Coordinates of C-alpha atoms in Angstrom, one line a residue:
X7 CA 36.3 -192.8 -50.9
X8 CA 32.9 -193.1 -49.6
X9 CA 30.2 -191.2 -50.9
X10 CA 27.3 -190.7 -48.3
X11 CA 23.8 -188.7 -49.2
X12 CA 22.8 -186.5 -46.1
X13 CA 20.0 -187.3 -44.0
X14 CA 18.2 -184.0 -45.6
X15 CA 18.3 -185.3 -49.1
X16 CA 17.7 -189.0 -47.7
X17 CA 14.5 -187.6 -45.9
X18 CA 12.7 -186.6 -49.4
X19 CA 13.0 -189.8 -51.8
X20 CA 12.4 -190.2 -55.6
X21 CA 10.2 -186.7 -57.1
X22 CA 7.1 -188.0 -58.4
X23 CA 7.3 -185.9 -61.6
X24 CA 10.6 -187.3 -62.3
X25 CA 9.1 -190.6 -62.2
X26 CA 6.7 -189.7 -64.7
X27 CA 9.5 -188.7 -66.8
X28 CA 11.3 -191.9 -66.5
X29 CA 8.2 -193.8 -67.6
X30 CA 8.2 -192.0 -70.6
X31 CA 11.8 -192.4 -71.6
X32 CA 11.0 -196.0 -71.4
X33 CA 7.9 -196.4 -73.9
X34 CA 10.1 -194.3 -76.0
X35 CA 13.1 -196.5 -75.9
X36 CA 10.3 -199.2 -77.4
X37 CA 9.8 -196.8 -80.2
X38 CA 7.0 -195.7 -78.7
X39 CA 5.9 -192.1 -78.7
X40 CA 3.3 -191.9 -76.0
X41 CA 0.5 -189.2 -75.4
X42 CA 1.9 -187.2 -72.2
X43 CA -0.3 -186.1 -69.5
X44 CA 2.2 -186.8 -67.1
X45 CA 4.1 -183.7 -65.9
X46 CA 1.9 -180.1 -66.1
X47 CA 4.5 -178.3 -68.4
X48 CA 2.2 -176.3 -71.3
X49 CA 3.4 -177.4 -74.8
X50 CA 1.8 -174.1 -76.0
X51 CA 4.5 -171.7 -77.2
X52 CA 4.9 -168.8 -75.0
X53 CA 3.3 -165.6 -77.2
X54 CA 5.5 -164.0 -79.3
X55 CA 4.1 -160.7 -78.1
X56 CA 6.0 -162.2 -74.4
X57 CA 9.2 -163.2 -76.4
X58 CA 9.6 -159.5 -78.5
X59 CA 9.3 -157.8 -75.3
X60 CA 12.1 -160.4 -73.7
X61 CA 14.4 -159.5 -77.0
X62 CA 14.3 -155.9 -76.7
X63 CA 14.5 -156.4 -72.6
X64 CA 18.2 -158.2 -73.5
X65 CA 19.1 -155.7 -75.8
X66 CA 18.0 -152.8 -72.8
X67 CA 20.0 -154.8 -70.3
X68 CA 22.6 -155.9 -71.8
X69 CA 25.6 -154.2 -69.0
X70 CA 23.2 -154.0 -66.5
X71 CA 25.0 -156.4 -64.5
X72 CA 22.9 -158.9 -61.7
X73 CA 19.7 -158.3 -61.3
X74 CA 18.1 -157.5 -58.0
X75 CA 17.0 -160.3 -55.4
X76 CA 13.9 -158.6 -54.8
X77 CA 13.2 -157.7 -58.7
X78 CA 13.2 -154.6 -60.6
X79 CA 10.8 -151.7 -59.4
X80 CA 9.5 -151.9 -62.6
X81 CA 8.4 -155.7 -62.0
X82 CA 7.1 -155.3 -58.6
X83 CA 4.6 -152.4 -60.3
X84 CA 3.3 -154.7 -62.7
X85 CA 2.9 -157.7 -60.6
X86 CA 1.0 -154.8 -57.8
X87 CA -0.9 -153.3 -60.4
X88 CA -2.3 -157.2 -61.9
X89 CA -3.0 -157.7 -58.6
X90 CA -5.3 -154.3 -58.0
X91 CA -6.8 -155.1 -61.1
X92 CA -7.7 -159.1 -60.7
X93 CA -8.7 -159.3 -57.0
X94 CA -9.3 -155.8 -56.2
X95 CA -5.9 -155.7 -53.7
X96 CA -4.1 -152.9 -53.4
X97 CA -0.2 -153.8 -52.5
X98 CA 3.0 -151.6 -52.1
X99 CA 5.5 -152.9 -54.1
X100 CA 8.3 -151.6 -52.3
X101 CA 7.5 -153.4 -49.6
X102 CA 4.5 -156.3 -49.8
X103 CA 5.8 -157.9 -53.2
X104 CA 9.2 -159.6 -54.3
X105 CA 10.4 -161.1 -57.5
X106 CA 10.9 -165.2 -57.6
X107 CA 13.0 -167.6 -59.3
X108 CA 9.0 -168.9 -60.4
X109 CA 7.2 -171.1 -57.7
X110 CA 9.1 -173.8 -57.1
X111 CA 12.4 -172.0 -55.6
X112 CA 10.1 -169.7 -53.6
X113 CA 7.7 -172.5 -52.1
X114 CA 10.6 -174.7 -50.8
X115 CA 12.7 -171.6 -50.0
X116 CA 10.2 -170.0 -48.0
X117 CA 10.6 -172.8 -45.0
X118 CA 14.1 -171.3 -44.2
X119 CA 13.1 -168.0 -43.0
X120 CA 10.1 -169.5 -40.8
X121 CA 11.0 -173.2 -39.5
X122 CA 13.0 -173.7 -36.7
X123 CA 14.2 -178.1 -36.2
X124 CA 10.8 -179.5 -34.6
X125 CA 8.2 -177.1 -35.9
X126 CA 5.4 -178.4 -37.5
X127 CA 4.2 -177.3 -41.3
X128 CA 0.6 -178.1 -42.2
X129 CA 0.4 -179.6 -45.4
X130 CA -2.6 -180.4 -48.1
X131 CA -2.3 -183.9 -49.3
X132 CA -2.1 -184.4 -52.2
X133 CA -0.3 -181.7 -52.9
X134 CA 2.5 -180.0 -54.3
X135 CA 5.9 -182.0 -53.2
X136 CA 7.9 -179.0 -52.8
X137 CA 5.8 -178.4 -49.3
X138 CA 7.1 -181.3 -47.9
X139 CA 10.6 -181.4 -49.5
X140 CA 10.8 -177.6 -48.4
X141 CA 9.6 -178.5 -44.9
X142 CA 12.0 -181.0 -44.6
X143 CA 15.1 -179.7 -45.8
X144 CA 14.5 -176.4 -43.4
X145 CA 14.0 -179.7 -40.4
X146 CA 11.0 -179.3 -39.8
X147 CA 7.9 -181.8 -39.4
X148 CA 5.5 -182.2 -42.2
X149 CA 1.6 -182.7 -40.8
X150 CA -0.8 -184.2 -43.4
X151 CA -4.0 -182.7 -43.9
X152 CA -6.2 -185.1 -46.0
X153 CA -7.9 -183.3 -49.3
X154 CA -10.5 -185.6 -50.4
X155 CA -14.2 -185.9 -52.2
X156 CA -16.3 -186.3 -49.0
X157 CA -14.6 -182.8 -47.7
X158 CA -14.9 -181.6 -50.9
X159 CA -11.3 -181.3 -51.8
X160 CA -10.5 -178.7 -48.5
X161 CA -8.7 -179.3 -45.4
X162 CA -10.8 -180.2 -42.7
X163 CA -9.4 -177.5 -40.1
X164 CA -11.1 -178.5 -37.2
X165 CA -9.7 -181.7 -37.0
X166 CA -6.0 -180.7 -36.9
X167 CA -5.3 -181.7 -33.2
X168 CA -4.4 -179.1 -30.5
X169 CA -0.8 -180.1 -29.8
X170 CA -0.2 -179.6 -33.4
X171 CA -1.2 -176.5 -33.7
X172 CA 0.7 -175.7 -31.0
X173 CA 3.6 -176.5 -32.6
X174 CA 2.9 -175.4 -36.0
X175 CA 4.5 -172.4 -37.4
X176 CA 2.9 -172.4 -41.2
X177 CA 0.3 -173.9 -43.5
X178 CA 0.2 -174.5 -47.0
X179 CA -3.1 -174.0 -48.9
X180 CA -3.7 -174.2 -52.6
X181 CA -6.6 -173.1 -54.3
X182 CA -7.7 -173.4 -57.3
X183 CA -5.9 -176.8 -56.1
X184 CA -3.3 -179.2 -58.2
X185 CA -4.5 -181.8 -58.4
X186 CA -8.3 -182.1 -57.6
X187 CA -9.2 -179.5 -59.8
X188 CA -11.2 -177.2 -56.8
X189 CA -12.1 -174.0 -56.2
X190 CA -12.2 -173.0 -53.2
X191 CA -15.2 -170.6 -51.7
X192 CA -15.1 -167.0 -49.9
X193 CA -16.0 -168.7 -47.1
X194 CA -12.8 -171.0 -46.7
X195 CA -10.4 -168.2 -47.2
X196 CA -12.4 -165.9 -44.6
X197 CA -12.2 -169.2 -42.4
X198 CA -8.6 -169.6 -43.1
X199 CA -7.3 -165.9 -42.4
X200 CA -8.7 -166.4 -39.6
X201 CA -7.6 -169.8 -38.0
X202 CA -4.3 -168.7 -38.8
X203 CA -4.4 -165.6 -36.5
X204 CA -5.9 -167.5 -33.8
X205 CA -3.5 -169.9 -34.0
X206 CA -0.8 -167.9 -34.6
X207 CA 0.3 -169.8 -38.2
X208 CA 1.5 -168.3 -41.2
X209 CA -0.9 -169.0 -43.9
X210 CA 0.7 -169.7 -46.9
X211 CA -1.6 -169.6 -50.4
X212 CA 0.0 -171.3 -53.1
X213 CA -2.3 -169.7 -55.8
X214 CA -0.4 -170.9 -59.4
X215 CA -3.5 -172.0 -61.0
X216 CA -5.5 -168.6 -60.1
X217 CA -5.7 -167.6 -64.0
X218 CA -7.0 -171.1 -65.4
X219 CA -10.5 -171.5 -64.6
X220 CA -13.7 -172.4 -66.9
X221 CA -16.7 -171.0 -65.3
X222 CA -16.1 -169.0 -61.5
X223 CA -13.2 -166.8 -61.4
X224 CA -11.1 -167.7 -58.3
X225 CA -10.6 -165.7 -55.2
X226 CA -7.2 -164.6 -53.7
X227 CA -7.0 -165.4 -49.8
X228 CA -5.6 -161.7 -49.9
X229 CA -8.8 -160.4 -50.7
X230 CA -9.8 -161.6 -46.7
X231 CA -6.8 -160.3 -44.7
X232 CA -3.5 -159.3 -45.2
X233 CA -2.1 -160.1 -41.5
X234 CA 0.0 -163.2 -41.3
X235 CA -0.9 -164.6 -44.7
X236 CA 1.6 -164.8 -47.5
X237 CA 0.6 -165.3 -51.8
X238 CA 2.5 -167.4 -54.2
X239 CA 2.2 -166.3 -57.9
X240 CA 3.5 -167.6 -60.7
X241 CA 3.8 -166.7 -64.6
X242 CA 4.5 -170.0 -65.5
X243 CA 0.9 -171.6 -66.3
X244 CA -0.9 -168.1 -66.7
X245 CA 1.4 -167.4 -69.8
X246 CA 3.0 -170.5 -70.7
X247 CA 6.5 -169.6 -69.5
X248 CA 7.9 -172.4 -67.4
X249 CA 11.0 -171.9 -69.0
X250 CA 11.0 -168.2 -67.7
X251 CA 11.1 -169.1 -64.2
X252 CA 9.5 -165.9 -63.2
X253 CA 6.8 -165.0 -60.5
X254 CA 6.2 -162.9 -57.6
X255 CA 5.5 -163.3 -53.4
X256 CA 3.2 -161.2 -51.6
X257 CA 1.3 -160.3 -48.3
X258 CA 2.3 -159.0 -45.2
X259 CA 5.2 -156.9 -45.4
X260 CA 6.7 -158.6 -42.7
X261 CA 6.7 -162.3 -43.7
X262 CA 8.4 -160.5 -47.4
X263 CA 11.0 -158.7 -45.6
X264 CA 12.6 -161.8 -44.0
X265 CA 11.7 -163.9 -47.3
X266 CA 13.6 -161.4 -49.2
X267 CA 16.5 -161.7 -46.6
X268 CA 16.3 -165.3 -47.7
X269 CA 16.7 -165.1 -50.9
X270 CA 19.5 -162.6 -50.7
X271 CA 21.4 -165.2 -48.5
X272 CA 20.0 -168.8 -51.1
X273 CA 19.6 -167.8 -54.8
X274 CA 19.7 -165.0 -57.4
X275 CA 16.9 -162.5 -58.7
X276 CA 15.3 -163.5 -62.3
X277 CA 17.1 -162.2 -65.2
X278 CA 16.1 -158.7 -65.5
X279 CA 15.0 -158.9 -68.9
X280 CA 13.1 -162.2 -68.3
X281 CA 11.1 -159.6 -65.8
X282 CA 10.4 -157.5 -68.6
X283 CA 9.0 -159.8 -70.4
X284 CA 6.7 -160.5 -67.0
X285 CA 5.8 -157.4 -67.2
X286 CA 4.7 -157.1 -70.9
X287 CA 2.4 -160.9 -69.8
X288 CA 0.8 -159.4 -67.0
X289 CA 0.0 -156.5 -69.2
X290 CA -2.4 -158.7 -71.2
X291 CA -5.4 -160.9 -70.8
X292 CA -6.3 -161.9 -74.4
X293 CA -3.8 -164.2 -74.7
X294 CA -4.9 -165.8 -71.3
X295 CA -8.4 -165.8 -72.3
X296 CA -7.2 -167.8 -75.3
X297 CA -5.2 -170.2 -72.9
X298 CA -8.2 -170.8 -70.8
X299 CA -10.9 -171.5 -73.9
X300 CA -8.0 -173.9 -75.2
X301 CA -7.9 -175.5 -72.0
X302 CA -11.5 -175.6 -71.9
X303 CA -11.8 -177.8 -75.2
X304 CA -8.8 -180.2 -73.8
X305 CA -10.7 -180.6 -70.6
X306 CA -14.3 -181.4 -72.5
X307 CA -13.0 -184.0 -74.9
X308 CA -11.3 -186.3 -71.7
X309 CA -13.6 -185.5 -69.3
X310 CA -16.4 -187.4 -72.0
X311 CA -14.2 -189.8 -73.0
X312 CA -14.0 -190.8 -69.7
X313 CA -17.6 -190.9 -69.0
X314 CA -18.1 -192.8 -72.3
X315 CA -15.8 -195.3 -71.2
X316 CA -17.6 -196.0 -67.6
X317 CA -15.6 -194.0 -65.3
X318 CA -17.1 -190.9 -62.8
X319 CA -17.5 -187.1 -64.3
X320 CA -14.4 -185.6 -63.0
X321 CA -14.5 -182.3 -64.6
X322 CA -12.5 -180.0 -62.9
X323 CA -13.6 -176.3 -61.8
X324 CA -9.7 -174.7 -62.5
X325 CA -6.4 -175.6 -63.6
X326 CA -4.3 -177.5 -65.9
X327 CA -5.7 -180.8 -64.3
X328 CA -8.1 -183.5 -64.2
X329 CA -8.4 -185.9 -60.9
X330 CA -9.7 -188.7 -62.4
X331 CA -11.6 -191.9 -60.2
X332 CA -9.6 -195.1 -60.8
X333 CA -12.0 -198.1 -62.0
X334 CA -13.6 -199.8 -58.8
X335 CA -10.7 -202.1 -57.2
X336 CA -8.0 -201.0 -59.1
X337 CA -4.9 -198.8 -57.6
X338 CA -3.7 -195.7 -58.8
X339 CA -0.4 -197.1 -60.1
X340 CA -2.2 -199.9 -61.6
X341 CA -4.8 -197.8 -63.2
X342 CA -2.0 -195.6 -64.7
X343 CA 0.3 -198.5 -65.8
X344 CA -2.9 -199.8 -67.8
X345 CA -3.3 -196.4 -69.5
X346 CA 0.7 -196.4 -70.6
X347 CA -0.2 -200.1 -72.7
X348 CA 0.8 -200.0 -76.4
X349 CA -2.6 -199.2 -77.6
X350 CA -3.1 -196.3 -75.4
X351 CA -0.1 -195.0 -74.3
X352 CA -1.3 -192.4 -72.3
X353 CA 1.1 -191.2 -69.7
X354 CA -0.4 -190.2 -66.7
X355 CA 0.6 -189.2 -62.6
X356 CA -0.9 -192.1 -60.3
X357 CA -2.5 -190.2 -57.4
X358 CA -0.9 -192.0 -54.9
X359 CA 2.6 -190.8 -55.8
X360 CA 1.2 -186.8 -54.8
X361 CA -0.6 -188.2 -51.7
X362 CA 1.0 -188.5 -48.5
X363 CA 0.5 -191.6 -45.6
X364 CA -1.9 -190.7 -43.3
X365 CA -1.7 -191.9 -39.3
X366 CA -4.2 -194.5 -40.0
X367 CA -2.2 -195.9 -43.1
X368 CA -4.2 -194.4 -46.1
X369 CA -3.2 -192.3 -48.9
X370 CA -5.7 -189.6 -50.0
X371 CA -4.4 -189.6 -53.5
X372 CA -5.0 -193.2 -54.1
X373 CA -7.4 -194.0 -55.8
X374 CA -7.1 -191.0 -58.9
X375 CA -4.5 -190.6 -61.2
X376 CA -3.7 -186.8 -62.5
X377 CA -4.1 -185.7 -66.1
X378 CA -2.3 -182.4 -67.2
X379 CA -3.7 -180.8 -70.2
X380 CA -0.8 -180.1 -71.9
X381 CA -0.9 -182.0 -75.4
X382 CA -2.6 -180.6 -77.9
X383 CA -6.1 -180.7 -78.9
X384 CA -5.1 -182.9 -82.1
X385 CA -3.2 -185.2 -79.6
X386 CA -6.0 -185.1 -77.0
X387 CA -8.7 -186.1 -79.5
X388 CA -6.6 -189.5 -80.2
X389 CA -6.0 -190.1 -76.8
X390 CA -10.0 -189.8 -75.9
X391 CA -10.3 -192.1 -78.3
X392 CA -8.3 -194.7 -77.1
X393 CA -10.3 -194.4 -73.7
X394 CA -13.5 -194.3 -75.6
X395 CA -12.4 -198.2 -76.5
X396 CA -11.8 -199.2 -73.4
X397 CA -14.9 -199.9 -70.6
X398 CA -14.6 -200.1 -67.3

């Protein structure tokens, strides 16, 4: 028999990350262990003070059979209380927070409850593939906002034309933003709340990287309006617990009540016990300051190698990431092909497989490649290094 892929899973192509990991199976196959700044998973250990709490949460749990779509009551007070305490917001966890399977399953989940076949979905690019993938699989139309140096990394809302707005039903914004590195300002959030009310678009705040910053702390769009806007959180970077797959939605009770209805009707809630070990993270910040001053050093020691080597000061404001220039003339693929050589073998995400085609044929990510900061500060010394040799 025939075996056909369906035009959903057709739409979406190759996912860039898994890309990444494919070029790193092959230096290895060369006997080759490469230097991976490639896919933003932290290679710090998750803190044992996390993984006691997620021991004794097993032990608690252990016949309390599936855990709740929405999350445990318990969770929901944490995550409202975190949020009270870091941006000054004050939710109801009943009925303005639920549980998530961690960002990924929320983000391109979300579309289902909101997008109708046709409707348009504004999207930052580059950005976060699940946006469009998410978009597409719920059949609706991805529109491409362009992030890029001369707007200084935000979307340029006035230039969104009138019959898309029309037509759009939701917008994707991320700040502090994977990949360039940006904070965004009061200003843009206030701006933001309210272009989506006048518009009558969902804004949705993808705000991940809220937690690693080196200088300003970073704002919350919820801290500007309530009223059609919706937050993504996520315990994944904050505490190094990717693995959990644990984080939390919140905002206007009305766009969570129907996202909890999709989730009833899609997934599973996180393991109970993985939520109390949630709720022991968001209970601390010491081991987040540590995160962020480890982060700090990591960022330093590239971001100078870089410049030593020839290449534009790219240090970031937030986030795992640095959004580094390409040399003059040479692409983003190129540029990260060259850094994956035998004598460097760096891996890295070329910028143009995060950006999207514009109408006029560009891709705002070209030009960059993305550096995670996940190796560690041993392995991130060698690798500056290597750049250090080279000159651009």
């Amino acid at each position: 028999m025939n075996i056909f892929a369906s035009k959903r899973v057709q739409s979406i192509g190759a996912y860039a990350f898994a890309e990444v990991d494919k070029q790193v199976g092959i230096l290895r196959e060369k006997g080759i262990t490469p230097i991976d700044f490639g896919v933003g998973d932290p290679t710090n250990p998750t803190p044992s003070f996390i993984i006691e709490a997620l021991h004794e949460g097993a032990i608690k749990r252990a016949s309390s059979g599936y855990p709740s779509y929405a999350g445990a009551p318990e969770f929901r007070k944490a995550a409202a209380a975190w949020f009270e305490r870091r941006f000054g917001v004050r939710l109801d966890p009943r009925t303005e927070i639920t549980a998530s399977i961690g960002s990924k399953e929320a983000v391109f989940n979300f579309h289902e409850g909101f997008i109708d076949p046709g409707d348009v979905v504004i999207i930052p690019s580059p950005g976060y593939p699940p946006y469009t993938r998410g978009t597409l699989f719920a059949e609706g139309r991805p529109y491409y906002v362009p992030l890029t140096e001369k707007n200084g990394f935000l979307p340029d809302l006035d230039a969104i034309p009138k019959d898309v707005l029309v037509k759009a039903k939701s917008m994707w914004i991320n700040y502090p933003n994977s990949p360039s590195g940006r904070i965004a300002p009061p200003e843009f959030f206030k701006r933001a709340v309210e272009f989506g009310r006048k518009h009558e678009i969902i804004i949705a705040s993808d705000e991940a990287y809220t937690e690693i910053y080196f200088k300003e702390k970073p704002h919350s769009i919820l801290e500007f309006g309530r009223e059609g806007v919706v937050v993504f959180q996520s315990m994944s970077k904050r505490s190094a617990m990717t693995c959990y797959r644990v984080g939390f939605v919140a905002g206007d009770k009305r766009i969570i009540e129907l996202f909890k209805k999709v989730k009833m009707n899609i997934d599973s809630g996180t393991a109970t016990f993985i939520q109390d070990a949630a709720i022991a993270a968001l209970s601390d910040e010491k081991h987040v300051d540590e995160m962020r001053a480890e982060y700090t050093v990591k960022r330093n020691i590239m971001v100078e190698a870089f410049k030593a080597a020839g290449l534009p000061d790219c240090a970031p404001e937030a986030t795992i990431y640095i959004w580094q220039k390409c040399p003059k003339g040479i692409s983003s693929v190129d540029f990260a092909k060259s850094l994956l050589a035998p004598e460097i073998a760096m891996v890295t995400t070329p910028g143009a497989w995060l950006g999207d085609r514009m109408a006029d044929g560009s891709n705002p990510g070209e030009g960059y490649v993305r550096l995670a900061l996940v190796p560690t500060i041993e392995e991130t010394k060698k690798a500056a290094e290597r750049i250090r040799r080279m000159k651009f």
